[in-house]
């Protein structure tokens, strides 16, 4: 190193110096082929080997790290807005400092830590929320004031800065070095890396294996992984799938060496700042500034034409004019950057997904084709993504909740235009703190129910789930939600919606539910094998069932109604539509006579709930709705306002009620008739905020928060939904053989004041973090703050007490034995 700092072409040096050994002979078989040798592919290869599989082959079209990884700035923050993603970051930050010793490969790890500035109350509230899960995940974070900030970075102008999050487990490394180290570690464990070989096609062979066609020949594999970075969409297209990714151009600049850095031995932490809309740090003795332009002036990049694979180590022309406003802000923050002058500008492509989270998991509808791509912070996330995806691929489950990374959270609605709109928004907001409940309209609406406009005219504020617009709450007086971590101006609106359901009758459009018709002579046996619980035996019976992995972890939850001898109707969460379709279709055995049809878009759902729902519905149907003739937990095909519907007497909110499932074309007529007939009965629209309040009062656990791939049914305290008398079901032997781990989901009342648990908050006993909340809400019928938490069994007994850290404040939580509202279900059974 010279006084000038490191050579600027360190990336190019790595490529020249990278004399990575390569097999002389082309392999023609591997259990797993990974396409792409960037951070994601290399990390996956290493972790597959660590988890026990080194019959793997990574194919890279050029050199390792010749895609996005090559030109990344290498920062690895601990802080990110998602609890599960933060676990991914935390693992990477544990791994990277060890890699050099493990492999001998230089990775230039700088444990500089990070400072994320808070410049307003919302940002500070966000940091307090993250501070909570830093304790349950276990990464080092403190919220510090201006004195500490100034000590750590004496060059910073702290105008408008209230505080900062100081994290000390993270830093920055050389992306190329990290990627090569991971690949070397994989090779040391027996994996194979093949460079300078392009994958040109991927085909399914008649036996079910994949044939990966490369420039140098074909490779037959049981599983294929798409880790092709900016080319992931092209690779997905080879198998008829899609990877909703837009590649954004992103700039950072490196200054000339700065005397103040030369004179000092300490390195400043990596700084992140919403005012700058970016990051800045030391790059040896120079400055490095990266910005996310928060205006319309943004550029996307796509490989031109197909197949067009020319792009390697590609950088785009600088556009300093475009990023100048943010560079100026960085200089305002760090005046010492002002005189240094720019000596290098990097403008490279980063893959982004519509929601900013990576694509990790199976491609919809394709057995053994996996995605490991779509990460916009792939250096920070590469380590953890590789680890948890490898667990999922090899063992059927990962140890963290993978729901929000599963590529099947996107369907056909996430087309190129939607993806581009969402990605532009996500890029622009990279350093903007979104508050709970805050949603933007970019890319929306994609899927609407026939009631959309009617409800909007009645004040409906919609939320988006799996492309569907669904009612969140109703603004009857034109108010706009004042988003935040504390109870806000919608609290009383939700209270009133709950009161309407509890005292009179509420109506809700839940058309987004995933819906499947399952029929055929073997339908019952098939469902019985796939589900842990009994499948309804009698016509008209309804059962709540769970689909498990072979290891006994929870994959799905469905309500199954029996409509005939060999006819079933299954419902699942809107976001689970493609995942559950895969579980169902891939669970059919050869020769089994079962027909599965996804009818989500052909039927709508109107939910009618409340003590006057029978009275209302009976005004529009001849069907006998009496308790004797239409029991709780039963389903019938009836006529409402002259339209045929599937009517299910079920309730997620704990009141008398029916779900009506008519063909989509009948939705408006039925809703209008119910609304008109309900006028004298005090009918009111309600939304999902109210549903969440009422479901938690009933103690109902939700798929994706309590019921996840992290837990078994016993750990989730769901044993009453298992039928061990059945000869077999997927996951039975594992559920019986395993001793549950020392953790259990419990239901608690929280001594909260003006903020409720939302999931991810640490559970504390004395000074120890003993668990984490999974979800929470205020129960308006019982006037209690309620939550679910995952704790060790010794804290699971009713009456046990511990604390929950809510926005930095310790609140007492008491384990409840029964649902807080109507534990006997008497209100649903009347
Ligand atoms: C300027 C800039 C700064 C950044 N700074 C940071 C940062 O500080 N921290 C951070 O976490 N992230 C940062 N990123 C983002 C990060 O670089 C990416 O998220 C990450 O590199 C993505 O890794 P990947 O493995 O998915 O993709 P890539 O690195 O692009 O790897 C994909 C590989 O697949 C290969 N490939 C494609 N098609 C084929 C084919 N048909 N056959 C064989 N091989 C193929 C490509 O050649 C490529 O090597 C930055 C990005 C940019 C542009």
Short mmCIF file of N, CA, C and O and ligand atoms in Angstrom, two decimals, residues 35-42 59-77 197-200 227-232 235 238 248-252 279 281 292 309 311-312 315 346-351 372-381, ligand 1:
data_model
loop_
_atom_site.label_atom_id
_atom_site.label_comp_id
_atom_site.label_asym_id
_atom_site.label_seq_id
_atom_site.Cartn_x
_atom_site.Cartn_y
_atom_site.Cartn_z
N UNK A 35 -26.02 -22.13 -11.39
CA UNK A 35 -25.69 -21.29 -12.55
C UNK A 35 -25.33 -19.89 -12.05
O UNK A 35 -26.19 -19.16 -11.55
N UNK A 36 -24.07 -19.52 -12.15
CA UNK A 36 -23.64 -18.17 -11.76
C UNK A 36 -22.67 -18.20 -10.60
O UNK A 36 -22.94 -18.77 -9.55
N UNK A 37 -21.53 -17.55 -10.83
CA UNK A 37 -20.46 -17.56 -9.81
C UNK A 37 -20.23 -16.19 -9.21
O UNK A 37 -19.10 -15.71 -9.14
N UNK A 38 -21.32 -15.51 -8.79
CA UNK A 38 -21.19 -14.29 -7.99
C UNK A 38 -21.28 -14.66 -6.52
O UNK A 38 -21.17 -15.83 -6.14
N UNK A 39 -21.52 -13.65 -5.72
CA UNK A 39 -21.58 -13.85 -4.28
C UNK A 39 -22.64 -14.91 -3.91
O UNK A 39 -22.40 -15.76 -3.04
N UNK A 40 -23.77 -14.84 -4.55
CA UNK A 40 -24.87 -15.74 -4.17
C UNK A 40 -24.55 -17.20 -4.55
O UNK A 40 -24.73 -18.11 -3.74
N UNK A 41 -24.08 -17.40 -5.77
CA UNK A 41 -23.78 -18.77 -6.22
C UNK A 41 -22.65 -19.37 -5.40
O UNK A 41 -22.71 -20.52 -4.97
N UNK A 42 -21.59 -18.57 -5.16
CA UNK A 42 -20.42 -19.09 -4.44
C UNK A 42 -20.80 -19.43 -3.00
O UNK A 42 -20.39 -20.46 -2.45
N UNK A 59 -21.42 -23.37 -12.51
CA UNK A 59 -21.02 -23.02 -13.88
C UNK A 59 -21.09 -21.50 -14.02
O UNK A 59 -22.13 -20.89 -13.77
N UNK A 60 -19.98 -20.91 -14.40
CA UNK A 60 -19.90 -19.45 -14.54
C UNK A 60 -19.47 -19.11 -15.97
O UNK A 60 -18.52 -19.69 -16.48
N UNK A 61 -20.14 -18.17 -16.58
CA UNK A 61 -19.87 -17.89 -17.99
C UNK A 61 -18.55 -17.17 -18.20
O UNK A 61 -17.97 -17.20 -19.28
N UNK A 62 -18.07 -16.51 -17.15
CA UNK A 62 -16.81 -15.79 -17.29
C UNK A 62 -15.91 -16.17 -16.12
O UNK A 62 -15.78 -17.33 -15.78
N UNK A 63 -15.34 -15.15 -15.45
CA UNK A 63 -14.62 -15.41 -14.21
C UNK A 63 -15.60 -15.34 -13.06
O UNK A 63 -16.64 -14.68 -13.16
N UNK A 64 -15.26 -15.95 -11.94
CA UNK A 64 -16.05 -15.73 -10.74
C UNK A 64 -16.06 -14.23 -10.46
O UNK A 64 -15.08 -13.54 -10.73
N UNK A 65 -17.17 -13.77 -9.93
CA UNK A 65 -17.33 -12.35 -9.55
C UNK A 65 -17.30 -11.39 -10.74
O UNK A 65 -16.99 -10.22 -10.58
N UNK A 66 -17.66 -11.87 -11.91
CA UNK A 66 -17.61 -10.93 -13.03
C UNK A 66 -18.97 -10.25 -13.29
O UNK A 66 -19.12 -9.51 -14.24
N UNK A 67 -19.94 -10.48 -12.41
CA UNK A 67 -21.22 -9.79 -12.52
C UNK A 67 -21.27 -8.62 -11.55
O UNK A 67 -20.29 -7.91 -11.35
N UNK A 68 -22.42 -8.44 -10.90
CA UNK A 68 -22.59 -7.33 -9.96
C UNK A 68 -21.55 -7.37 -8.84
O UNK A 68 -21.10 -6.33 -8.37
N UNK A 69 -21.23 -8.56 -8.41
CA UNK A 69 -20.32 -8.70 -7.26
C UNK A 69 -19.00 -7.97 -7.51
O UNK A 69 -18.41 -7.39 -6.59
N UNK A 70 -18.58 -7.99 -8.74
CA UNK A 70 -17.28 -7.44 -9.09
C UNK A 70 -17.15 -5.97 -8.69
O UNK A 70 -16.13 -5.54 -8.19
N UNK A 71 -18.21 -5.18 -8.90
CA UNK A 71 -18.04 -3.75 -8.69
C UNK A 71 -18.74 -3.23 -7.44
O UNK A 71 -18.94 -2.04 -7.28
N UNK A 72 -19.15 -4.15 -6.54
CA UNK A 72 -19.86 -3.70 -5.33
C UNK A 72 -18.91 -2.95 -4.40
O UNK A 72 -17.69 -3.11 -4.46
N UNK A 73 -19.54 -2.15 -3.53
CA UNK A 73 -18.74 -1.37 -2.58
C UNK A 73 -18.37 -2.19 -1.34
O UNK A 73 -17.50 -1.77 -0.58
N UNK A 74 -19.04 -3.31 -1.15
CA UNK A 74 -18.59 -4.26 -0.12
C UNK A 74 -19.09 -4.00 1.29
O UNK A 74 -18.63 -4.65 2.23
N UNK A 75 -20.05 -3.09 1.46
CA UNK A 75 -20.53 -2.85 2.83
C UNK A 75 -21.49 -3.97 3.25
O UNK A 75 -22.29 -4.44 2.45
N UNK A 76 -21.42 -4.30 4.53
CA UNK A 76 -22.26 -5.37 5.06
C UNK A 76 -22.95 -4.88 6.32
O UNK A 76 -22.49 -5.17 7.43
N UNK A 77 -24.02 -4.13 6.19
CA UNK A 77 -24.68 -3.59 7.39
C UNK A 77 -25.38 -4.67 8.21
O UNK A 77 -25.78 -5.70 7.67
N UNK A 197 -17.71 -20.93 -19.05
CA UNK A 197 -18.64 -21.86 -19.69
C UNK A 197 -20.05 -21.32 -19.44
O UNK A 197 -20.48 -21.19 -18.31
N UNK A 198 -20.71 -21.03 -20.51
CA UNK A 198 -22.01 -20.37 -20.40
C UNK A 198 -23.13 -21.40 -20.45
O UNK A 198 -23.08 -22.33 -21.26
N UNK A 199 -24.11 -21.22 -19.61
CA UNK A 199 -25.31 -22.06 -19.69
C UNK A 199 -26.19 -21.46 -20.79
O UNK A 199 -26.52 -20.27 -20.74
N UNK A 200 -26.53 -22.28 -21.78
CA UNK A 200 -27.31 -21.74 -22.90
C UNK A 200 -28.74 -22.26 -22.93
O UNK A 200 -29.60 -21.70 -23.60
N UNK A 227 -28.57 -18.68 -10.01
CA UNK A 227 -27.84 -17.66 -9.24
C UNK A 227 -27.17 -16.71 -10.22
O UNK A 227 -26.02 -16.31 -10.04
N UNK A 228 -27.91 -16.36 -11.28
CA UNK A 228 -27.30 -15.64 -12.40
C UNK A 228 -27.40 -14.12 -12.27
O UNK A 228 -27.20 -13.39 -13.24
N UNK A 229 -27.68 -13.60 -11.08
CA UNK A 229 -27.63 -12.16 -10.85
C UNK A 229 -28.51 -11.39 -11.81
O UNK A 229 -29.72 -11.64 -11.92
N UNK A 230 -27.91 -10.45 -12.53
CA UNK A 230 -28.68 -9.62 -13.47
C UNK A 230 -29.27 -10.43 -14.63
O UNK A 230 -30.12 -9.94 -15.36
N UNK A 231 -28.76 -11.64 -14.83
CA UNK A 231 -29.26 -12.51 -15.90
C UNK A 231 -30.29 -13.53 -15.40
O UNK A 231 -30.67 -14.43 -16.14
N UNK A 232 -30.72 -13.38 -14.14
CA UNK A 232 -31.59 -14.41 -13.56
C UNK A 232 -32.89 -14.55 -14.35
O UNK A 232 -33.44 -15.64 -14.47
N UNK A 235 -32.23 -16.77 -17.32
CA UNK A 235 -32.07 -18.19 -16.95
C UNK A 235 -33.44 -18.78 -16.59
O UNK A 235 -33.77 -19.89 -16.99
N UNK A 238 -35.53 -19.91 -19.45
CA UNK A 238 -35.16 -21.19 -20.10
C UNK A 238 -36.07 -22.33 -19.65
O UNK A 238 -36.24 -23.32 -20.37
N UNK A 248 -30.97 -2.21 -11.62
CA UNK A 248 -30.82 -0.76 -11.51
C UNK A 248 -29.35 -0.36 -11.62
O UNK A 248 -28.47 -1.05 -11.12
N UNK A 249 -29.15 0.76 -12.26
CA UNK A 249 -27.79 1.32 -12.28
C UNK A 249 -27.56 2.06 -10.97
O UNK A 249 -28.38 2.86 -10.55
N UNK A 250 -26.42 1.78 -10.36
CA UNK A 250 -26.11 2.41 -9.07
C UNK A 250 -24.66 2.91 -9.11
O UNK A 250 -23.76 2.22 -9.55
N UNK A 251 -24.51 4.15 -8.59
CA UNK A 251 -23.18 4.79 -8.59
C UNK A 251 -22.56 4.84 -7.21
O UNK A 251 -23.27 5.09 -6.24
N UNK A 252 -21.26 4.66 -7.15
CA UNK A 252 -20.52 5.22 -6.02
C UNK A 252 -19.23 5.82 -6.54
O UNK A 252 -18.78 5.49 -7.65
N UNK A 279 -24.72 6.18 1.43
CA UNK A 279 -23.72 5.75 2.41
C UNK A 279 -22.39 6.42 2.09
O UNK A 279 -22.14 6.83 0.96
N UNK A 281 -18.02 6.27 3.53
CA UNK A 281 -17.08 5.63 4.45
C UNK A 281 -15.66 5.92 3.98
O UNK A 281 -15.44 6.61 2.97
N UNK A 292 -28.33 6.74 -3.67
CA UNK A 292 -29.55 6.21 -4.30
C UNK A 292 -30.39 7.41 -4.67
O UNK A 292 -31.04 8.00 -3.79
N UNK A 309 -24.99 -12.33 -24.11
CA UNK A 309 -24.29 -12.60 -22.84
C UNK A 309 -23.01 -11.80 -22.77
O UNK A 309 -22.07 -12.17 -22.09
N UNK A 311 -22.18 -9.16 -21.38
CA UNK A 311 -21.83 -8.33 -20.24
C UNK A 311 -20.99 -9.09 -19.21
O UNK A 311 -21.43 -10.07 -18.63
N UNK A 312 -19.76 -8.64 -19.02
CA UNK A 312 -18.89 -9.17 -17.98
C UNK A 312 -18.10 -8.01 -17.44
O UNK A 312 -17.58 -7.20 -18.23
N UNK A 315 -19.27 -1.93 -16.60
CA UNK A 315 -19.65 -0.70 -15.93
C UNK A 315 -20.28 0.21 -16.97
O UNK A 315 -19.97 0.11 -18.16
N UNK A 346 -17.85 4.50 -10.11
CA UNK A 346 -18.35 3.17 -10.46
C UNK A 346 -19.85 3.31 -10.71
O UNK A 346 -20.57 3.86 -9.89
N UNK A 347 -20.31 2.82 -11.83
CA UNK A 347 -21.74 2.79 -12.12
C UNK A 347 -22.05 1.40 -12.64
O UNK A 347 -21.72 1.07 -13.77
N UNK A 348 -22.64 0.58 -11.77
CA UNK A 348 -22.87 -0.81 -12.14
C UNK A 348 -24.31 -1.21 -11.92
O UNK A 348 -25.11 -0.47 -11.36
N UNK A 349 -24.63 -2.43 -12.36
CA UNK A 349 -26.02 -2.91 -12.28
C UNK A 349 -26.24 -3.74 -11.03
O UNK A 349 -25.39 -4.56 -10.66
N UNK A 350 -27.37 -3.50 -10.39
CA UNK A 350 -27.77 -4.30 -9.21
C UNK A 350 -29.14 -4.90 -9.48
O UNK A 350 -30.08 -4.18 -9.82
N UNK A 351 -29.27 -6.21 -9.29
CA UNK A 351 -30.62 -6.79 -9.41
C UNK A 351 -31.51 -6.39 -8.24
O UNK A 351 -31.08 -6.42 -7.09
N UNK A 372 -31.81 -18.36 -6.40
CA UNK A 372 -30.89 -17.81 -5.40
C UNK A 372 -30.39 -16.50 -6.01
O UNK A 372 -29.24 -16.39 -6.45
N UNK A 373 -31.27 -15.54 -6.11
CA UNK A 373 -30.96 -14.34 -6.89
C UNK A 373 -31.83 -13.18 -6.41
O UNK A 373 -32.52 -13.28 -5.40
N UNK A 374 -31.77 -12.07 -7.13
CA UNK A 374 -32.66 -10.95 -6.82
C UNK A 374 -32.23 -10.17 -5.59
O UNK A 374 -33.04 -9.44 -5.02
N UNK A 375 -30.99 -10.29 -5.19
CA UNK A 375 -30.58 -9.54 -4.02
C UNK A 375 -29.93 -8.22 -4.41
O UNK A 375 -29.03 -8.20 -5.25
N UNK A 376 -30.37 -7.14 -3.79
CA UNK A 376 -29.78 -5.84 -4.09
C UNK A 376 -28.68 -5.49 -3.08
O UNK A 376 -28.00 -4.50 -3.24
N UNK A 377 -28.56 -6.30 -2.04
CA UNK A 377 -27.44 -6.16 -1.08
C UNK A 377 -26.75 -7.51 -0.97
O UNK A 377 -26.64 -8.08 0.11
N UNK A 378 -26.32 -7.99 -2.11
CA UNK A 378 -25.86 -9.37 -2.17
C UNK A 378 -24.55 -9.64 -1.47
O UNK A 378 -24.25 -10.79 -1.15
N UNK A 379 -23.78 -8.61 -1.19
CA UNK A 379 -22.55 -8.86 -0.45
C UNK A 379 -22.94 -9.09 1.01
O UNK A 379 -22.56 -10.09 1.62
N UNK A 380 -23.76 -8.18 1.53
CA UNK A 380 -24.20 -8.32 2.91
C UNK A 380 -25.05 -9.58 3.10
O UNK A 380 -24.99 -10.21 4.15
N UNK A 381 -25.82 -9.93 2.08
CA UNK A 381 -26.78 -11.02 2.27
C UNK A 381 -26.28 -12.37 1.76
O UNK A 381 -26.85 -13.41 2.09
C1 LIG B 1 -21.98 0.01 -7.59
C2 LIG B 1 -22.50 -1.08 -6.73
C3 LIG B 1 -22.24 -1.06 -5.38
C4 LIG B 1 -22.75 -2.07 -4.56
N1 LIG B 1 -22.44 -2.05 -3.24
C5 LIG B 1 -22.92 -3.05 -2.43
C6 LIG B 1 -22.57 -3.07 -1.06
O1 LIG B 1 -21.85 -2.20 -0.58
N2 LIG B 1 -23.07 -4.05 -0.28
C7 LIG B 1 -23.88 -5.02 -0.80
O2 LIG B 1 -24.32 -5.89 -0.05
N3 LIG B 1 -24.20 -5.03 -2.10
C8 LIG B 1 -23.75 -4.08 -2.93
N4 LIG B 1 -24.06 -4.08 -4.26
C9 LIG B 1 -24.99 -5.11 -4.75
C10 LIG B 1 -24.27 -6.44 -5.01
O3 LIG B 1 -23.21 -6.22 -5.86
C11 LIG B 1 -25.21 -7.45 -5.61
O4 LIG B 1 -26.38 -7.53 -4.84
C12 LIG B 1 -24.57 -8.86 -5.64
O5 LIG B 1 -23.30 -8.79 -6.20
C13 LIG B 1 -25.42 -9.84 -6.42
O6 LIG B 1 -24.73 -11.06 -6.44
P1 LIG B 1 -25.19 -12.23 -7.39
O7 LIG B 1 -24.33 -13.39 -7.12
O8 LIG B 1 -26.65 -12.41 -7.25
O9 LIG B 1 -24.98 -11.68 -8.86
P2 LIG B 1 -23.67 -11.54 -9.74
O10 LIG B 1 -22.52 -11.08 -8.95
O11 LIG B 1 -24.05 -10.71 -10.91
O12 LIG B 1 -23.37 -13.01 -10.19
C14 LIG B 1 -24.10 -13.67 -11.19
C15 LIG B 1 -23.13 -14.44 -12.04
O13 LIG B 1 -23.87 -15.26 -12.94
C16 LIG B 1 -23.11 -15.34 -14.13
N5 LIG B 1 -23.99 -15.78 -15.21
C17 LIG B 1 -25.06 -15.09 -15.71
N6 LIG B 1 -25.60 -15.80 -16.71
C18 LIG B 1 -24.90 -16.94 -16.84
C19 LIG B 1 -24.98 -18.05 -17.70
N7 LIG B 1 -25.90 -18.14 -18.66
N8 LIG B 1 -24.10 -19.07 -17.56
C20 LIG B 1 -23.16 -19.01 -16.58
N9 LIG B 1 -23.02 -17.96 -15.76
C21 LIG B 1 -23.88 -16.94 -15.88
C22 LIG B 1 -22.58 -13.93 -14.30
O14 LIG B 1 -21.46 -13.89 -15.17
C23 LIG B 1 -22.24 -13.55 -12.88
O15 LIG B 1 -20.90 -13.80 -12.56
C24 LIG B 1 -23.54 -3.10 -5.11
C25 LIG B 1 -23.78 -3.12 -6.48
C26 LIG B 1 -23.27 -2.10 -7.28
C27 LIG B 1 -23.56 -2.13 -8.73
#
